[in-house]
Tab-separated table of C-alpha atoms in Angstrom:
chain	number	residue	atom	x	y	z
X	1	UNK	CA	43.270	-47.588	20.758
X	2	UNK	CA	44.099	-46.093	17.365
X	3	UNK	CA	40.463	-45.983	16.302
X	4	UNK	CA	39.520	-44.228	19.528
X	5	UNK	CA	42.292	-41.685	18.999
X	6	UNK	CA	41.048	-40.990	15.474
X	7	UNK	CA	37.517	-40.382	16.720
X	8	UNK	CA	38.694	-37.938	19.402
X	9	UNK	CA	40.836	-36.101	16.844
X	10	UNK	CA	37.998	-35.893	14.341
X	11	UNK	CA	35.210	-34.831	16.663
X	12	UNK	CA	36.829	-32.679	19.366
X	13	UNK	CA	39.489	-30.024	19.735
X	14	UNK	CA	40.961	-31.631	22.861
X	15	UNK	CA	44.694	-31.914	23.379
X	16	UNK	CA	45.338	-35.633	22.927
X	17	UNK	CA	47.821	-37.312	25.285
X	18	UNK	CA	48.124	-41.110	25.547
X	19	UNK	CA	49.386	-43.112	28.522
X	20	UNK	CA	49.779	-46.681	27.281
X	21	UNK	CA	53.010	-48.119	28.678
X	22	UNK	CA	56.015	-49.238	26.630
X	23	UNK	CA	55.922	-48.716	22.878
X	24	UNK	CA	58.285	-48.830	19.922
X	25	UNK	CA	58.991	-45.951	17.558
X	26	UNK	CA	56.814	-47.662	14.926
X	27	UNK	CA	53.828	-47.818	17.264
X	28	UNK	CA	54.457	-44.250	18.374
X	29	UNK	CA	54.285	-43.142	14.726
X	30	UNK	CA	50.962	-44.938	14.367
X	31	UNK	CA	49.694	-43.005	17.386
X	32	UNK	CA	50.746	-39.740	15.776
X	33	UNK	CA	49.065	-40.679	12.498
X	34	UNK	CA	45.877	-41.413	14.462
X	35	UNK	CA	45.912	-37.941	15.986
X	36	UNK	CA	47.763	-38.377	19.296
X	37	UNK	CA	49.919	-35.347	20.053
X	38	UNK	CA	51.720	-36.308	23.263
X	39	UNK	CA	52.640	-39.525	25.097
X	40	UNK	CA	52.900	-39.792	28.877
X	41	UNK	CA	55.509	-42.170	30.326
X	42	UNK	CA	56.977	-41.461	33.773
X	43	UNK	CA	60.439	-42.433	34.990
X	44	UNK	CA	58.875	-42.590	38.506
X	45	UNK	CA	62.051	-41.748	40.455
X	46	UNK	CA	65.802	-41.259	40.046
X	47	UNK	CA	67.882	-43.874	38.269
X	48	UNK	CA	69.820	-44.710	41.451
X	49	UNK	CA	66.671	-45.249	43.549
X	50	UNK	CA	64.617	-46.926	40.836
X	51	UNK	CA	65.409	-50.557	41.890
X	52	UNK	CA	63.822	-49.803	45.284
X	53	UNK	CA	60.572	-48.821	43.565
X	54	UNK	CA	60.104	-51.586	40.987
X	55	UNK	CA	62.003	-54.455	39.404
X	56	UNK	CA	59.385	-55.551	36.882
X	57	UNK	CA	60.221	-52.752	34.434
X	58	UNK	CA	63.788	-51.552	33.969
X	59	UNK	CA	64.648	-47.841	34.034
X	60	UNK	CA	66.447	-48.186	30.701
X	61	UNK	CA	63.250	-49.565	29.182
X	62	UNK	CA	61.386	-46.421	30.180
X	63	UNK	CA	64.084	-44.267	28.584
X	64	UNK	CA	63.849	-46.309	25.362
X	65	UNK	CA	60.099	-45.688	25.211
X	66	UNK	CA	60.578	-41.947	25.734
X	67	UNK	CA	63.206	-41.872	22.980
X	68	UNK	CA	60.856	-43.782	20.659
X	69	UNK	CA	58.132	-41.218	21.291
X	70	UNK	CA	60.512	-38.372	20.433
X	71	UNK	CA	61.707	-40.208	17.324
X	72	UNK	CA	58.101	-40.376	16.144
X	73	UNK	CA	57.806	-36.590	16.447
X	74	UNK	CA	55.468	-36.631	19.434
X	75	UNK	CA	55.637	-34.443	22.518
X	76	UNK	CA	56.598	-36.148	25.759
X	77	UNK	CA	55.080	-36.038	29.232
X	78	UNK	CA	57.595	-37.405	31.754
X	79	UNK	CA	57.620	-37.069	35.534
X	80	UNK	CA	57.632	-39.095	38.716
X	81	UNK	CA	56.609	-39.465	42.342
X	82	UNK	CA	58.130	-37.794	45.404
X	83	UNK	CA	58.241	-39.289	48.915
X	84	UNK	CA	58.910	-42.931	48.016
X	85	UNK	CA	61.779	-43.015	50.512
X	86	UNK	CA	64.343	-41.425	48.216
X	87	UNK	CA	66.977	-39.072	49.632
X	88	UNK	CA	67.120	-35.342	48.917
X	89	UNK	CA	70.112	-35.988	46.667
X	90	UNK	CA	68.108	-38.536	44.699
X	91	UNK	CA	65.268	-36.041	44.231
X	92	UNK	CA	67.758	-33.593	42.749
X	93	UNK	CA	69.159	-36.440	40.657
X	94	UNK	CA	65.691	-37.144	39.231
X	95	UNK	CA	65.165	-33.463	38.433
X	96	UNK	CA	68.419	-33.275	36.465
X	97	UNK	CA	67.632	-36.562	34.716
X	98	UNK	CA	64.301	-35.059	33.654
X	99	UNK	CA	66.117	-31.950	32.457
X	100	UNK	CA	68.324	-34.153	30.276
X	101	UNK	CA	65.246	-35.914	28.845
X	102	UNK	CA	63.777	-32.438	28.197
X	103	UNK	CA	60.076	-33.362	28.144
X	104	UNK	CA	57.386	-30.910	27.102
X	105	UNK	CA	55.361	-31.655	30.220
X	106	UNK	CA	56.557	-32.707	33.690
X	107	UNK	CA	53.880	-34.112	36.018
X	108	UNK	CA	54.959	-34.403	39.656
X	109	UNK	CA	53.014	-36.702	41.948
X	110	UNK	CA	53.201	-36.741	45.752
X	111	UNK	CA	52.819	-40.158	47.352
X	112	UNK	CA	49.345	-40.897	48.674
X	113	UNK	CA	50.121	-43.955	50.863
X	114	UNK	CA	47.700	-46.837	50.357
X	115	UNK	CA	47.484	-49.595	53.014
X	116	UNK	CA	48.806	-52.912	51.779
X	117	UNK	CA	51.151	-51.438	49.181
X	118	UNK	CA	54.949	-51.284	49.374
X	119	UNK	CA	54.948	-47.659	50.536
X	120	UNK	CA	51.641	-47.800	52.376
X	121	UNK	CA	53.185	-47.189	55.804
X	122	UNK	CA	54.824	-43.881	54.848
X	123	UNK	CA	53.543	-40.563	56.150
X	124	UNK	CA	52.285	-37.835	53.885
X	125	UNK	CA	54.921	-35.349	52.774
X	126	UNK	CA	55.121	-32.223	54.915
X	127	UNK	CA	53.277	-29.532	52.908
X	128	UNK	CA	56.060	-26.952	53.319
X	129	UNK	CA	58.584	-29.569	52.209
X	130	UNK	CA	56.449	-30.284	49.154
X	131	UNK	CA	56.313	-26.580	48.242
X	132	UNK	CA	60.085	-26.360	48.596
X	133	UNK	CA	60.584	-29.228	46.148
X	134	UNK	CA	58.182	-27.712	43.670
X	135	UNK	CA	60.405	-24.634	43.653
X	136	UNK	CA	63.585	-26.727	43.297
X	137	UNK	CA	62.188	-28.697	40.362
X	138	UNK	CA	61.078	-25.465	38.686
X	139	UNK	CA	64.609	-24.038	38.982
X	140	UNK	CA	66.095	-27.178	37.415
X	141	UNK	CA	63.367	-27.448	34.741
X	142	UNK	CA	62.721	-23.829	33.709
X	143	UNK	CA	61.241	-24.608	30.281
X	144	UNK	CA	58.907	-27.502	31.093
X	145	UNK	CA	55.148	-27.325	31.431
X	146	UNK	CA	55.216	-28.210	35.120
X	147	UNK	CA	52.094	-29.585	36.797
X	148	UNK	CA	51.020	-31.180	40.068
X	149	UNK	CA	49.048	-34.390	39.848
X	150	UNK	CA	48.334	-37.259	42.248
X	151	UNK	CA	48.479	-36.640	45.985
X	152	UNK	CA	48.423	-32.847	45.852
X	153	UNK	CA	45.198	-32.585	47.854
X	154	UNK	CA	46.329	-34.951	50.602
X	155	UNK	CA	49.904	-33.666	50.877
X	156	UNK	CA	49.563	-29.931	50.293
X	157	UNK	CA	46.093	-29.195	51.693
X	158	UNK	CA	45.769	-25.415	52.153
X	159	UNK	CA	49.252	-24.829	50.727
X	160	UNK	CA	48.207	-25.734	47.186
X	161	UNK	CA	48.057	-22.031	46.171
X	162	UNK	CA	51.601	-21.542	47.481
X	163	UNK	CA	52.780	-24.462	45.345
X	164	UNK	CA	51.263	-22.727	42.324
X	165	UNK	CA	53.255	-19.606	43.176
X	166	UNK	CA	56.393	-21.734	43.581
X	167	UNK	CA	56.367	-22.550	39.887
X	168	UNK	CA	53.524	-24.853	38.856
X	169	UNK	CA	51.935	-24.170	35.453
X	170	UNK	CA	48.818	-26.178	36.177
X	171	UNK	CA	47.255	-29.139	37.929
X	172	UNK	CA	45.513	-32.331	36.939
X	173	UNK	CA	41.848	-31.763	37.652
X	174	UNK	CA	39.230	-34.313	38.612
X	175	UNK	CA	39.682	-37.716	40.210
X	176	UNK	CA	42.707	-40.002	40.392
X	177	UNK	CA	43.134	-43.763	40.230
X	178	UNK	CA	41.988	-44.648	43.746
X	179	UNK	CA	40.915	-41.374	45.351
X	180	UNK	CA	38.944	-38.254	44.589
X	181	UNK	CA	40.688	-34.991	43.801
X	182	UNK	CA	39.480	-31.474	44.360
X	183	UNK	CA	36.104	-30.648	42.910
X	184	UNK	CA	36.526	-28.633	39.675
X	185	UNK	CA	35.023	-25.464	41.132
X	186	UNK	CA	37.570	-25.581	43.977
X	187	UNK	CA	40.519	-25.657	41.558
X	188	UNK	CA	38.978	-22.921	39.434
X	189	UNK	CA	38.497	-20.719	42.502
X	190	UNK	CA	42.098	-21.367	43.593
X	191	UNK	CA	43.522	-20.124	40.288
X	192	UNK	CA	41.167	-17.173	40.113
X	193	UNK	CA	42.089	-16.143	43.660
X	194	UNK	CA	45.714	-16.081	42.510
X	195	UNK	CA	44.780	-13.748	39.659
X	196	UNK	CA	45.449	-16.391	36.996
X	197	UNK	CA	43.452	-16.811	33.808
X	198	UNK	CA	41.288	-19.921	33.778
X	199	UNK	CA	39.009	-18.862	30.924
X	200	UNK	CA	38.519	-21.196	28.019
X	201	UNK	CA	40.973	-20.463	25.221
X	202	UNK	CA	39.994	-20.165	21.571
X	203	UNK	CA	42.236	-23.127	20.703
X	204	UNK	CA	41.167	-25.098	23.811
X	205	UNK	CA	44.694	-24.868	25.225
X	206	UNK	CA	46.349	-26.482	22.208
X	207	UNK	CA	49.276	-24.070	22.498
X	208	UNK	CA	49.869	-23.264	26.166
X	209	UNK	CA	53.153	-21.558	26.965
X	210	UNK	CA	55.853	-22.796	27.279
X	211	UNK	CA	54.255	-25.892	25.733
X	212	UNK	CA	54.448	-27.046	22.110
X	213	UNK	CA	58.147	-26.386	21.684
X	214	UNK	CA	58.260	-29.055	18.958
X	215	UNK	CA	56.344	-26.688	16.668
X	216	UNK	CA	54.512	-29.314	14.619
X	217	UNK	CA	51.022	-28.777	16.023
X	218	UNK	CA	49.929	-26.309	13.377
X	219	UNK	CA	46.383	-25.826	12.192
X	220	UNK	CA	43.128	-26.215	14.054
X	221	UNK	CA	40.890	-29.119	14.910
X	222	UNK	CA	37.121	-28.710	14.634
X	223	UNK	CA	35.522	-26.999	17.605
X	224	UNK	CA	32.290	-28.884	18.220
X	225	UNK	CA	32.063	-28.173	21.941
X	226	UNK	CA	29.463	-25.406	21.688
X	227	UNK	CA	27.346	-27.507	19.346
X	228	UNK	CA	27.387	-30.438	21.753
X	229	UNK	CA	26.587	-28.250	24.748
X	230	UNK	CA	23.503	-26.990	22.923
X	231	UNK	CA	22.358	-30.493	22.039
X	232	UNK	CA	19.392	-31.778	24.091
X	233	UNK	CA	20.729	-35.337	23.758
X	234	UNK	CA	24.001	-34.652	25.541
X	235	UNK	CA	24.338	-36.841	28.634
X	236	UNK	CA	26.958	-36.044	31.265
X	237	UNK	CA	27.771	-38.424	34.121
X	238	UNK	CA	29.288	-36.644	37.096
X	239	UNK	CA	30.772	-38.273	40.184
X	240	UNK	CA	28.933	-37.671	43.431
X	241	UNK	CA	31.239	-36.827	46.370
X	242	UNK	CA	28.507	-37.764	48.837
X	243	UNK	CA	28.580	-41.393	47.713
X	244	UNK	CA	32.304	-41.868	47.088
X	245	UNK	CA	35.290	-42.157	49.370
X	246	UNK	CA	36.954	-38.870	50.251
X	247	UNK	CA	39.748	-38.404	52.767
X	248	UNK	CA	39.527	-35.441	55.106
X	249	UNK	CA	41.918	-32.713	54.068
X	250	UNK	CA	44.870	-32.335	56.371
X	251	UNK	CA	45.408	-28.889	57.821
X	252	UNK	CA	48.715	-27.217	57.006
X	253	UNK	CA	51.127	-27.111	59.946
């Protein structure tokens, strides 16, 4: 893991975020020394509802990992999942708990029910309800880099642009663990239609606002993207939507 992080840091100018489960402050420092800039570790849901979601990993253990990451001087990426059966009050509880953690980045996922799993029999979240909660989380977390991740295509459908207007800074592009996401050109068109800048930045997004509040990410990493794009040996493997599972998009009510 560390060797891979070093290679990415040495040969690209990508923002480097690791998602590797529970770690100590010592291991987090090793990640930073290897070139990792941010660590992702979700709380999943509110503290009061957490036992209904999982009992294999304690909520306090997740908080200890997040604190270890901060102690090592790394940025944090901490969010959760909506529509696991939690109450409205527990959603607000999670938002205020995230505000207390004060992560740099807050990814919000919307449940994509999978048959055979604990929450597989739940319905998708109503798209207007999802937009409302995006706005509520933004009000409670005004300084976070707020993004939509898993389940946005299935739950929001045509209301994805409205969710952006409700306070989202960005979205996770590409595919997810078990399903396909929007195709990249669809997300690009969505942001452009909203009048938002999606052009490549000179620092490859290393300092998005209001990101990088920790202030330690000074300097530049080598930009070898153009060189690689011009190389005749570059091989790119793209997923083919025609041969992979894709759920039909649900129309907004």
